[in-house]
């Protein structure tokens, strides 16, 4: 606490105020001086403290200072009044700004000039009080000796931009040039900023280029706005062009915000190598880095799995003595957890606890990471520590812990946690319930799963397609297709509208059960309910038709699918290829493979295995061996299924000797024969 001297002057107080870095402490000092005997503040002291209050967002104290100026009858110049009007304007308090403006003579002993009018205009714009802006501007034109200046028109440009009237704003810019008022960088940056926010990046770039053509030097803020806009729009090339332009611009330099925008934006575009180049450039040029710079770099590197490099940046951050917030700690913790660095995760966790930089998100990250790598005991220990350390688990925590237990085969433990949570009067979210239901179904505990679905609504959780879909999949796996069909009907009655996924599950189940007639009815219902069949729907239908040997209908469906504009994936291609091969249409199947390449859809091992099997089925062993060679050429290593198809086909075509040669080839490649392999060869030798 500063002790004020008995004889205090405004000059001495100003010196004390400037040396006090904490704005609240500075205001306390100012307040103490106000009550000091035989002392009165000067206009300079008032101006200083008002600026400090504005910077510290202590707007509630501004009125006290204004009242003090009035009671002291301290004559101040317009700058002091401006600091008050601007503070009120920035804090969306236009009525207070207007009151001070109207009483400037009474409070400060000075008359408002054009700067005061501009500040009041700006306050109305910030508050979106457009009528008052237009009325005040009209009034300015009637005041003798008062003339609107460039700042006045900049405020009007800003208003047009906030109202999304960009053509009007650009019209004002053109008019200013015609009138010889020469718009400045603020005139343009206002428009560029709002146009970028509206998503019209090309138009913003045209304005930026116009600045250069008219001799208005762009500042770093203009570059930052545009680079940020293009990176958020995933236009990497334009962003890099502007970055290079900025580096070549001798009148302006990138600041820490520019580097942060580049590193954060490029990492989100997956351009981590470019981030590293900028990072190295910053180090070479000894550029300032703040927490956001480090955090963005760590986040980007962790996102692409470069955790070692992220750790290196994190160590630099620790050495820099920059305050590390919990968000940055969580980013590094998540990086360690994702790549299975459990030891480092726990080491960092201890540091975070010592620094008191842990929150519920931190617990969620660590518990999830431990469970993903099967560390059940460690995850359970952290789970139990949460309440002891004063942290409350949220729905995300419950979901992560329960899902992790289920994935690791601890469904009963997950059920215990569910009951424990419910006994505390809390309830899980749909993600946690759907995890338990899904894994109960996988363990064929369908009655428990069905019972849990019925219980969900009692706990205030609305039935969700994820939950119903999990149960429907379980019923299908247990060959209870009619029950799954009934569940789909009940979903709609319970206010849980089936999704495309719901219909696809049932369609696939009906197809596997050979019930194509009911499948068609489900598709019709799906269409009537406004859902469009997706890739999986068509794949299921195509598979059903091919399985039933209805290849002409399958081809009609295939062509119908192509007309929708959707692109078939490799699985769908393989279904059709298998269908064609199964009816001996090998040439058509080969044609489909050729079309795959034209669609940039890469054939896989299943594709080639299917084609080979098809060729052998029509006794065309030569074509089959050609496909085998082509498969190798494309870089695919045959598996035991490939060899079994080849051995069986060659034996069936009477080429047993060649089959044995390929059998030896499989052994040389380290591919172990199966019972099927031996059965093929034994039968072939016996039948020779």
PDB file of C-alpha atoms in Angstrom, residues 137 141 147-150 152-154 156-157 167-183 188 210 214:
ATOM      1  CA  UNK A 137     -25.215  12.762 -38.943  1.00  0.00           C
ATOM      2  CA  UNK A 141     -24.438  19.046 -41.338  1.00  0.00           C
ATOM      3  CA  UNK A 147     -17.724  19.802 -40.820  1.00  0.00           C
ATOM      4  CA  UNK A 148     -17.809  16.013 -41.204  1.00  0.00           C
ATOM      5  CA  UNK A 149     -14.311  14.544 -41.705  1.00  0.00           C
ATOM      6  CA  UNK A 150     -12.919  11.201 -42.852  1.00  0.00           C
ATOM      7  CA  UNK A 152     -17.163  10.621 -39.624  1.00  0.00           C
ATOM      8  CA  UNK A 153     -17.535   8.811 -42.914  1.00  0.00           C
ATOM      9  CA  UNK A 154     -15.560   5.833 -41.589  1.00  0.00           C
ATOM     10  CA  UNK A 156     -20.935   5.575 -41.578  1.00  0.00           C
ATOM     11  CA  UNK A 157     -19.038   2.938 -43.588  1.00  0.00           C
ATOM     12  CA  UNK A 167     -22.531  -2.064 -51.880  1.00  0.00           C
ATOM     13  CA  UNK A 168     -23.533   1.067 -49.976  1.00  0.00           C
ATOM     14  CA  UNK A 169     -20.266   0.950 -48.007  1.00  0.00           C
ATOM     15  CA  UNK A 170     -18.257   0.599 -51.223  1.00  0.00           C
ATOM     16  CA  UNK A 171     -20.287   3.462 -52.680  1.00  0.00           C
ATOM     17  CA  UNK A 172     -19.198   5.695 -49.790  1.00  0.00           C
ATOM     18  CA  UNK A 173     -15.570   4.729 -50.475  1.00  0.00           C
ATOM     19  CA  UNK A 174     -15.914   5.735 -54.145  1.00  0.00           C
ATOM     20  CA  UNK A 175     -17.647   9.005 -53.176  1.00  0.00           C
ATOM     21  CA  UNK A 176     -14.819   9.859 -50.748  1.00  0.00           C
ATOM     22  CA  UNK A 177     -12.256   9.476 -53.534  1.00  0.00           C
ATOM     23  CA  UNK A 178     -14.338  11.688 -55.802  1.00  0.00           C
ATOM     24  CA  UNK A 179     -14.591  14.352 -53.075  1.00  0.00           C
ATOM     25  CA  UNK A 180     -10.840  14.268 -52.455  1.00  0.00           C
ATOM     26  CA  UNK A 181     -11.168  12.990 -48.885  1.00  0.00           C
ATOM     27  CA  UNK A 182      -8.910   9.967 -49.619  1.00  0.00           C
ATOM     28  CA  UNK A 183     -10.097   6.930 -47.622  1.00  0.00           C
ATOM     29  CA  UNK A 188     -10.999  -0.169 -46.148  1.00  0.00           C
ATOM     30  CA  UNK A 210      -7.910  -1.637 -54.748  1.00  0.00           C
ATOM     31  CA  UNK A 214      -4.929   3.699 -54.988  1.00  0.00           C
TER      32      UNK A 214
END
